[in-house]
XYZ file of C-alpha atoms in Angstrom:
625
model
C 85.676 133.487 102.800
C 87.341 135.835 104.044
C 89.422 138.913 103.091
C 91.237 140.500 105.729
C 91.434 144.589 104.516
C 93.791 146.394 107.690
C 92.910 149.377 108.752
C 94.522 153.406 109.147
C 95.651 153.826 112.749
C 96.562 157.181 113.749
C 100.101 156.421 114.841
C 103.090 156.941 111.695
C 104.175 153.363 112.847
C 100.521 152.456 111.391
C 100.353 154.234 108.604
C 103.848 152.897 107.724
C 102.256 149.331 107.511
C 99.063 150.302 105.221
C 101.503 152.026 103.071
C 103.415 148.812 102.494
C 100.509 147.191 102.149
C 98.774 149.499 99.232
C 101.984 148.522 97.621
C 101.663 144.498 97.530
C 100.408 142.610 94.841
C 97.211 140.990 95.340
C 96.679 138.023 97.241
C 97.685 135.688 95.959
C 100.733 137.237 94.088
C 103.093 138.143 96.994
C 102.083 134.935 99.047
C 103.544 133.326 95.879
C 101.893 129.169 96.575
C 101.493 129.255 99.427
C 97.392 129.165 99.251
C 95.766 132.617 101.157
C 92.160 132.790 102.314
C 90.250 131.590 105.535
C 87.099 130.329 106.391
C 85.895 130.269 109.489
C 88.294 128.028 112.070
C 91.804 128.655 109.696
C 93.821 130.848 107.353
C 96.428 129.715 104.593
C 99.767 129.596 105.115
C 99.906 131.922 102.413
C 97.905 134.473 105.137
C 101.639 134.375 107.171
C 104.048 134.672 104.244
C 104.004 138.761 104.725
C 105.999 138.598 108.090
C 107.002 135.612 108.220
C 108.720 134.392 105.486
C 112.257 136.212 105.537
C 113.790 136.215 108.850
C 117.171 136.455 110.133
C 119.196 136.220 113.006
C 121.320 139.558 113.230
C 124.125 136.886 111.887
C 122.357 136.792 108.366
C 121.362 133.355 108.428
C 118.082 132.085 106.792
C 115.775 130.894 109.453
C 112.146 132.139 107.850
C 109.674 130.207 109.955
C 107.654 129.159 106.328
C 110.538 128.694 104.142
C 111.513 125.691 107.273
C 108.314 124.252 107.358
C 106.380 124.143 103.773
C 109.185 121.399 102.761
C 108.648 119.257 105.790
C 106.140 115.915 105.712
C 103.943 117.426 107.928
C 103.458 120.546 105.472
C 102.525 118.343 102.752
C 100.297 115.679 104.807
C 96.983 115.912 103.257
C 99.565 115.438 99.667
C 101.780 112.810 100.961
C 100.730 109.448 97.843
C 101.692 107.216 100.102
C 99.574 108.290 103.033
C 96.370 109.018 99.148
C 97.705 104.734 98.616
C 97.185 103.566 101.967
C 94.130 105.581 102.742
C 92.473 104.251 99.855
C 93.651 100.572 100.489
C 92.290 100.418 103.780
C 88.557 102.002 101.973
C 88.661 99.180 99.338
C 89.196 96.383 102.602
C 86.494 98.320 104.480
C 84.499 99.520 101.908
C 81.105 100.114 104.833
C 83.146 101.753 106.816
C 84.988 104.340 103.762
C 82.957 108.454 105.076
C 83.893 106.978 108.001
C 87.231 106.220 106.964
C 88.462 109.042 105.579
C 87.024 111.400 108.501
C 89.496 110.249 110.662
C 92.803 109.884 108.323
C 92.227 114.208 107.724
C 91.552 114.926 111.369
C 96.163 114.880 111.436
C 96.622 115.306 107.244
C 93.972 117.599 106.427
C 93.118 120.024 110.527
C 91.962 122.665 108.690
C 89.920 121.103 106.373
C 88.008 118.678 108.554
C 88.438 120.636 111.836
C 86.307 123.368 109.839
C 84.043 120.752 108.978
C 83.371 119.487 111.917
C 83.191 122.434 113.013
C 80.379 124.208 110.619
C 77.963 120.959 111.614
C 79.403 118.548 109.676
C 79.277 114.885 110.522
C 82.128 113.581 108.206
C 84.912 114.933 106.426
C 85.541 113.125 102.971
C 88.381 113.465 100.500
C 86.588 114.751 97.278
C 85.960 117.734 99.999
C 89.687 117.279 100.788
C 90.951 117.966 97.056
C 89.022 120.701 96.468
C 89.751 122.505 99.439
C 93.077 125.286 98.735
C 93.060 125.191 103.545
C 93.018 121.650 103.827
C 95.415 120.791 100.933
C 97.643 123.094 102.836
C 98.687 120.440 105.336
C 99.632 120.289 108.720
C 99.178 125.178 108.519
C 100.356 127.505 111.378
C 97.226 128.042 112.625
C 96.030 125.224 113.059
C 99.324 123.386 115.262
C 98.363 127.121 117.093
C 95.357 126.896 117.749
C 95.235 123.941 119.513
C 94.080 124.266 122.955
C 95.657 123.851 126.764
C 92.795 122.486 128.030
C 92.775 119.836 125.072
C 96.210 118.049 126.275
C 96.199 114.817 126.433
C 93.006 113.942 123.676
C 94.850 111.552 121.906
C 93.956 110.278 118.032
C 93.360 113.561 115.823
C 90.782 114.386 119.179
C 92.376 117.941 120.066
C 89.795 121.194 119.934
C 90.784 123.923 117.669
C 89.716 127.695 119.642
C 87.270 128.818 117.736
C 88.294 132.752 119.355
C 91.216 132.903 117.107
C 93.707 133.044 119.492
C 97.613 131.660 117.750
C 99.239 131.164 121.189
C 103.514 131.695 120.148
C 106.113 130.857 123.384
C 106.650 134.158 123.823
C 105.623 137.052 126.560
C 103.358 140.410 125.520
C 103.761 139.926 121.873
C 103.168 143.055 119.311
C 99.714 142.252 118.755
C 98.704 144.571 116.482
C 99.675 143.624 113.516
C 98.623 140.219 113.187
C 95.105 141.693 114.901
C 95.271 143.915 111.561
C 95.883 141.838 108.350
C 94.667 138.721 109.633
C 92.200 138.679 112.443
C 93.676 136.809 114.472
C 96.003 137.988 117.724
C 98.942 136.733 119.050
C 98.962 135.051 122.270
C 101.580 133.960 125.111
C 101.202 130.024 126.113
C 103.584 127.765 126.692
C 101.626 124.855 125.695
C 103.117 125.290 122.434
C 106.262 123.975 123.844
C 104.236 120.406 125.506
C 104.975 117.089 123.847
C 101.079 116.579 124.321
C 99.987 119.305 121.203
C 102.615 116.934 118.966
C 101.096 113.515 120.800
C 97.386 114.624 119.508
C 98.103 113.493 116.213
C 101.232 111.058 117.329
C 99.529 108.548 119.436
C 97.171 107.245 116.792
C 95.013 104.563 118.694
C 91.930 102.703 115.653
C 88.622 100.528 116.518
C 89.897 96.787 116.029
C 87.856 95.405 112.679
C 87.188 91.481 112.322
C 88.175 89.842 108.032
C 84.872 90.337 107.777
C 84.471 94.174 108.904
C 82.727 93.861 112.685
C 83.581 96.399 115.107
C 85.451 93.963 117.950
C 84.837 96.444 120.633
C 89.176 96.641 120.632
C 91.401 99.201 119.982
C 95.098 99.234 118.917
C 98.062 101.940 119.584
C 98.688 102.008 115.968
C 101.714 104.849 117.194
C 101.878 106.489 120.350
C 105.276 108.992 119.832
C 104.053 110.541 123.126
C 104.008 107.666 125.602
C 107.056 105.517 124.073
C 108.698 109.736 125.649
C 106.444 109.711 128.038
C 107.852 106.534 129.648
C 111.777 107.733 128.807
C 114.795 109.742 131.265
C 114.010 113.201 128.585
C 110.971 114.332 130.506
C 113.269 114.449 133.722
C 115.972 116.488 132.006
C 113.036 118.671 130.783
C 113.856 117.879 127.051
C 110.147 117.821 124.695
C 109.399 116.660 121.523
C 109.671 119.956 119.909
C 114.078 120.493 121.437
C 114.737 118.164 118.625
C 111.887 119.119 116.140
C 111.612 122.156 116.532
C 115.426 122.947 117.257
C 116.332 126.288 119.483
C 119.027 129.115 118.654
C 120.468 130.695 120.871
C 120.466 133.659 118.351
C 118.146 137.010 118.253
C 115.944 136.688 115.892
C 113.577 139.183 115.131
C 110.190 137.313 114.612
C 108.234 138.769 112.612
C 109.371 141.377 109.641
C 106.939 143.916 110.514
C 107.025 146.484 111.992
C 110.520 147.142 111.427
C 111.191 148.053 114.819
C 110.500 144.403 116.606
C 113.156 143.606 118.897
C 115.198 140.151 118.556
C 113.319 137.671 120.691
C 116.152 134.597 122.451
C 115.327 131.517 122.623
C 114.146 131.324 118.874
C 112.854 127.633 117.741
C 113.448 126.327 113.996
C 110.028 125.059 112.057
C 112.264 121.773 110.662
C 110.008 119.878 111.819
C 112.225 116.415 110.551
C 112.434 112.963 110.909
C 113.348 110.705 109.866
C 111.208 109.724 106.290
C 113.715 110.939 103.483
C 112.037 108.342 101.225
C 109.116 110.125 101.763
C 110.889 113.412 101.433
C 112.168 112.075 97.651
C 109.823 110.865 95.647
C 107.908 114.585 96.667
C 110.541 116.842 95.700
C 110.943 114.823 92.094
C 107.443 114.570 91.347
C 106.129 118.596 93.296
C 104.642 119.168 89.594
C 102.387 116.593 89.838
C 101.309 116.314 93.427
C 101.219 120.196 94.227
C 103.967 120.873 96.295
C 104.611 124.703 96.957
C 107.957 124.069 98.610
C 111.241 124.029 95.841
C 114.387 122.228 95.078
C 116.395 123.730 97.321
C 114.041 123.887 100.253
C 113.557 119.795 99.923
C 117.050 119.020 99.385
C 117.297 121.219 103.264
C 115.097 119.074 104.748
C 116.093 115.746 103.562
C 119.729 117.224 104.683
C 118.093 118.324 107.817
C 116.622 114.859 107.595
C 119.756 112.736 107.508
C 121.637 114.893 109.756
C 118.466 114.368 112.220
C 118.988 110.010 111.787
C 122.586 109.612 112.021
C 123.520 112.139 114.653
C 120.652 112.119 116.764
C 119.225 108.331 116.776
C 121.724 105.161 117.406
C 125.066 104.816 119.165
C 126.300 101.544 117.650
C 129.613 100.058 119.194
C 131.057 96.628 116.817
C 133.745 94.391 119.922
C 135.511 91.352 119.135
C 134.666 89.186 122.039
C 136.438 86.336 121.322
C 137.830 84.302 117.926
C 137.932 80.051 118.277
C 139.776 77.495 115.344
C 135.608 78.407 114.033
C 133.938 80.358 115.309
C 134.474 84.120 114.987
C 131.702 85.367 118.288
C 131.187 89.566 117.974
C 128.849 91.615 119.582
C 127.615 93.997 118.553
C 125.844 96.909 120.266
C 122.755 99.953 119.359
C 121.907 102.665 121.550
C 118.639 104.543 121.146
C 119.230 108.381 122.141
C 116.208 109.594 120.454
C 113.072 110.667 122.448
C 110.655 107.399 121.587
C 111.428 104.179 119.549
C 113.567 103.841 117.012
C 112.294 102.596 114.640
C 108.883 104.932 115.522
C 105.442 105.529 113.976
C 103.887 104.360 111.420
C 104.211 100.712 111.369
C 105.179 100.560 107.894
C 108.954 102.022 109.285
C 112.037 99.355 110.433
C 115.100 99.593 110.460
C 117.615 95.919 110.655
C 121.133 95.542 110.798
C 123.471 94.490 107.973
C 126.651 92.665 109.335
C 129.385 91.292 107.634
C 132.435 89.625 107.262
C 135.372 89.292 104.401
C 138.642 86.773 105.190
C 142.185 88.538 103.326
C 142.004 88.296 100.392
C 138.194 90.295 100.547
C 135.958 87.224 99.839
C 132.942 87.030 102.309
C 132.743 84.833 104.213
C 129.152 85.784 106.225
C 126.614 88.243 105.793
C 123.615 88.580 107.688
C 121.065 91.067 105.830
C 122.620 91.171 102.632
C 119.657 93.170 100.198
C 119.032 92.723 96.786
C 120.062 95.028 93.807
C 116.020 96.629 94.752
C 116.815 96.573 98.328
C 115.010 93.625 99.319
C 116.693 92.033 102.668
C 117.803 88.506 100.927
C 116.586 85.552 103.071
C 113.705 87.871 105.465
C 111.307 85.044 106.406
C 107.993 84.656 104.943
C 105.856 86.117 107.971
C 108.834 88.471 109.218
C 111.651 87.894 110.738
C 111.514 86.452 114.935
C 113.961 88.770 117.045
C 117.102 87.751 117.877
C 119.669 87.738 121.218
C 121.939 85.205 119.071
C 122.588 84.896 115.381
C 124.727 82.265 113.737
C 123.849 81.973 110.256
C 122.994 84.492 107.389
C 119.530 83.353 107.304
C 118.744 85.539 110.419
C 118.733 88.676 109.962
C 117.707 92.027 112.661
C 114.970 93.629 112.108
C 113.645 96.508 114.635
C 109.582 96.349 114.078
C 106.039 96.256 114.655
C 103.875 93.977 112.891
C 100.512 93.720 114.180
C 98.116 91.077 113.775
C 94.594 89.994 112.236
C 91.768 88.453 115.741
C 93.373 85.456 113.378
C 96.991 86.168 115.559
C 97.873 86.276 111.261
C 100.292 88.792 110.509
C 99.159 91.866 108.958
C 99.040 95.710 107.451
C 95.672 96.650 107.343
C 95.832 98.897 110.294
C 91.896 98.741 110.234
C 92.352 94.885 110.854
C 95.043 95.112 113.213
C 93.903 93.750 117.017
C 97.410 92.799 118.539
C 101.282 93.205 118.268
C 103.165 90.291 117.091
C 106.542 91.713 117.324
C 107.481 94.913 118.626
C 111.743 95.414 119.309
C 111.553 98.928 118.316
C 114.299 99.499 120.849
C 113.467 101.754 123.742
C 114.194 105.058 124.531
C 117.077 105.718 128.032
C 114.915 104.914 131.392
C 111.844 103.082 129.632
C 110.343 100.505 131.708
C 107.791 98.066 132.034
C 106.072 99.138 135.428
C 105.616 102.571 134.082
C 101.639 103.627 133.869
C 101.885 104.056 129.561
C 103.464 100.318 129.090
C 100.695 99.295 128.347
C 100.138 100.946 125.297
C 104.434 101.176 124.360
C 104.718 96.977 125.024
C 107.441 94.869 124.062
C 105.751 92.311 122.270
C 106.971 88.318 120.936
C 110.217 87.089 121.731
C 112.524 90.836 121.679
C 110.652 90.075 126.209
C 112.997 87.249 126.906
C 116.642 88.147 125.431
C 117.893 89.781 129.051
C 120.089 92.502 126.833
C 116.931 93.574 125.784
C 116.950 97.028 126.803
C 118.544 95.713 130.005
C 121.919 96.073 131.485
C 122.928 93.539 133.908
C 119.297 92.854 134.239
C 117.965 96.613 135.154
C 115.465 97.760 132.969
C 115.961 101.297 131.558
C 119.184 101.195 129.193
C 117.834 102.309 125.483
C 120.002 99.540 124.307
C 120.662 95.882 122.877
C 122.897 93.766 121.860
C 123.482 91.446 119.570
C 125.435 88.412 119.836
C 126.746 87.333 116.805
C 129.061 83.906 115.811
C 130.258 83.798 112.824
C 131.464 80.059 110.998
C 134.926 81.128 109.937
C 136.192 77.629 109.338
C 139.622 77.792 110.711
C 141.544 80.910 109.924
C 143.569 82.280 111.388
C 144.535 85.183 108.672
C 142.726 88.764 109.534
C 139.147 88.648 109.380
C 137.746 92.499 108.771
C 133.313 92.981 110.028
C 131.084 95.831 108.453
C 127.989 96.058 110.724
C 125.648 98.757 109.392
C 121.808 100.066 110.979
C 119.906 100.836 107.970
C 115.770 102.490 108.234
C 113.247 102.154 104.910
C 110.081 103.694 105.014
C 108.794 101.025 103.871
C 109.775 98.403 102.518
C 108.450 96.063 98.681
C 106.953 93.173 101.163
C 105.062 95.095 102.830
C 103.309 96.992 100.471
C 102.080 93.130 98.864
C 98.840 94.243 99.929
C 98.591 97.511 99.101
C 99.697 96.353 95.105
C 96.878 94.154 94.969
C 94.804 97.287 94.571
C 94.105 99.117 91.603
C 92.312 103.273 92.662
C 93.604 106.020 90.846
C 95.660 106.760 94.926
C 97.361 102.877 95.266
C 98.063 103.452 91.247
C 99.958 106.753 91.243
C 101.910 106.265 94.284
C 103.024 102.870 92.702
C 104.626 104.774 89.784
C 106.230 108.039 92.122
C 107.806 103.863 94.461
C 108.970 102.076 90.993
C 111.034 105.131 90.422
C 112.382 105.784 93.493
C 115.366 105.815 94.690
C 114.402 103.053 97.351
C 118.284 102.222 98.945
C 118.499 102.752 102.719
C 119.331 105.172 105.104
C 122.234 104.218 106.688
C 121.516 105.443 110.655
C 124.844 104.333 111.920
C 127.975 102.065 110.774
C 131.148 100.409 112.011
C 134.084 97.956 111.780
C 137.348 95.753 113.383
C 139.534 94.143 112.108
C 140.368 90.158 114.211
C 143.998 89.893 113.381
C 144.406 86.445 114.075
C 143.097 84.112 116.844
C 144.056 84.530 120.463
C 143.642 88.593 120.059
C 143.253 90.340 122.935
C 144.975 88.196 125.234
C 148.477 90.233 127.200
C 150.685 87.137 126.117
C 151.012 84.015 124.145
C 153.975 82.261 124.050
C 157.123 84.152 123.051
C 155.615 87.343 124.145
C 154.031 89.781 127.975
C 153.220 93.036 127.623
C 152.408 96.090 130.094
C 151.242 97.855 131.540
C 147.719 97.965 129.552
C 146.158 100.526 129.507
C 148.954 102.141 128.420
C 149.829 106.370 128.716
C 153.243 106.371 127.660
C 155.266 103.735 127.478
C 154.786 100.559 126.607
C 157.041 97.304 127.878
C 156.960 93.923 125.830
C 159.665 91.000 126.796
C 159.866 88.299 124.840
C 161.632 85.464 124.145
C 162.935 86.990 120.558
C 164.303 89.973 119.798
C 161.928 92.543 118.600
C 162.343 94.047 114.976
C 158.506 96.348 114.538
C 155.954 97.579 116.675
C 152.727 99.094 114.639
C 149.725 100.133 115.558
C 146.349 99.972 113.963
C 142.781 100.879 114.975
C 139.547 98.122 115.748
C 139.140 98.854 112.412
C 142.276 98.034 110.759
C 142.915 101.882 110.433
C 146.927 101.631 110.473
C 148.205 104.252 113.146
C 151.552 104.371 113.340
C 154.419 102.185 112.986
C 158.118 102.336 114.806
C 161.107 99.946 114.370
C 162.170 98.974 118.247
C 164.906 102.122 119.244
C 165.353 101.404 122.592
C 166.705 97.543 123.800
C 166.388 97.809 127.955
C 167.633 94.497 129.257
C 167.140 91.144 126.992
C 165.008 90.248 125.535
C 162.930 93.550 127.572
C 162.163 96.563 125.148
C 160.370 99.932 125.536
C 157.220 101.355 123.159
C 156.343 105.078 123.027
C 153.181 104.999 123.297
C 151.152 106.792 120.159
C 148.964 109.332 120.864
C 145.092 108.192 119.757
C 142.865 107.120 122.739
C 141.566 103.824 122.976
C 142.012 100.714 121.585
C 144.132 99.267 118.945
C 145.801 96.420 118.138
C 149.437 96.522 118.739
C 151.431 93.701 116.168
C 155.001 92.895 116.805
C 156.990 90.799 114.680
C 160.703 89.074 115.357
C 163.937 88.766 114.303
C 162.302 85.512 113.190
C 159.411 86.814 111.771
C 156.890 85.632 114.132
C 154.433 87.756 114.607
C 152.693 88.532 118.538
C 148.661 90.925 118.417
C 148.005 92.328 121.722
C 145.172 94.378 122.018
C 146.032 97.644 123.868
C 143.976 100.451 126.089
C 146.181 103.449 124.762
C 144.846 106.395 126.909
């Protein structure tokens, strides 16, 4: 193991740095819990703490690189108990491939152990070696990502190359190099490839070899995840919106990126190392079992990362719209529209991830008359098909649930959760990103599979591909109800479901048993991605005329004019989700049966409900500008 000692340079600034170094505690002391030390290629994140921990904007806001990173899934990739359980599961299914599986899986989850071992001539890197290797337990750490070579961009499945010249690539030109050289032996250098999406694709495009049910290679491959290629087949590359745009978000405040030497100027822009996705579930497990798992982050740091993940999934993922299309005596016709704002499929990544739509309708007294996507007390979906739920363009019954997911099929075309047995996708109706085309060169890597292919509203608008959208038609039986019906739609996200884990939990190993104990105690409530609601008032809502009244203009800007056979006593305005906007008595009668109503300030579609002197009510959908 290397040990770096800063040497004295005959200049006042470097004398100052040297004296500061003498006042520091021992090597592990000033690094806190993060591992220090070196192997032949990498340094532990603790070597980065001294200069990159206490970073603030000029306004005093903390943007510390190691503080933000250490509570992410990236930092804890090698300790992730779900990953460890899944590796153990794969080995139990195919024990003859154990060493190979451990080596393949640690390329991305424990890169600083795996890559260093191969650099030194080892053929395989095992989990036993990982558990005794502090740098491997450092997860996807600083000197892993910042040493991936530009020449290896476009090499996927963890087969990226690490530089051997101890060069740390970053986004800034002309870095002040000597402090890093003196304290760590690494040389900072500028390269734009650190902001290239292909850098993330090094691990987030993963293609695996398929084994048959006896563990014999079939000679074929399966795309376990291809987030980079999903992004490539989207509109985002054209707008220079990369993976890092969202996951390492930039701020334009000047940031002094190192606390040493103290006279450095600020840099713009600065990429905050938030590195969050949608995996709130596992972040909570890491936080709640921190001591046992051995994480190197505080509860406060995990809370910050969890909050960032929630903001991303709730603000930057799905736009949900709920619209009433028609209503008859027997059926309420609704459209639920989901538009993907992410730069890849939703949900993306590991095949256990899924999202689903929960929609229910309540009558006037609050009784449930329809519920698709209902969950039990343990957050399992009620009515889900035994094998897997098909994709739906129309939902007519409660046991039809729209679930967005990748379902893997084995060589017999049966559903499987064993990654090494994955042969074909039986279903992939995850919502594509904007601009996603079946004619793109990467489509064979990220194809749509199953009945979503025949859905004219899936990633299509007026028959044209690339909408990044899905529209579900709901036909809700209302059994002649003429009163108000309230409808609520919610999109939920799950990291992993109990059903997906069933086969994993049939085996008993230390890693599987450990994760099972965490899972059983965990908060399994799925993350709410988006929600929408509306109130269907009576049959006929949406028509501009009925048997007594007509209204104009529609859309309306200043006034609405109502012509009818009876005098009006009041007009009420409601938003589509049933919230009261304004109630005004009729104050201006222009002529017999002709009334003028001032338009409330609203902006959008609203329900205007008119009441006559005889008690007759008439409801109309009005667009208020």
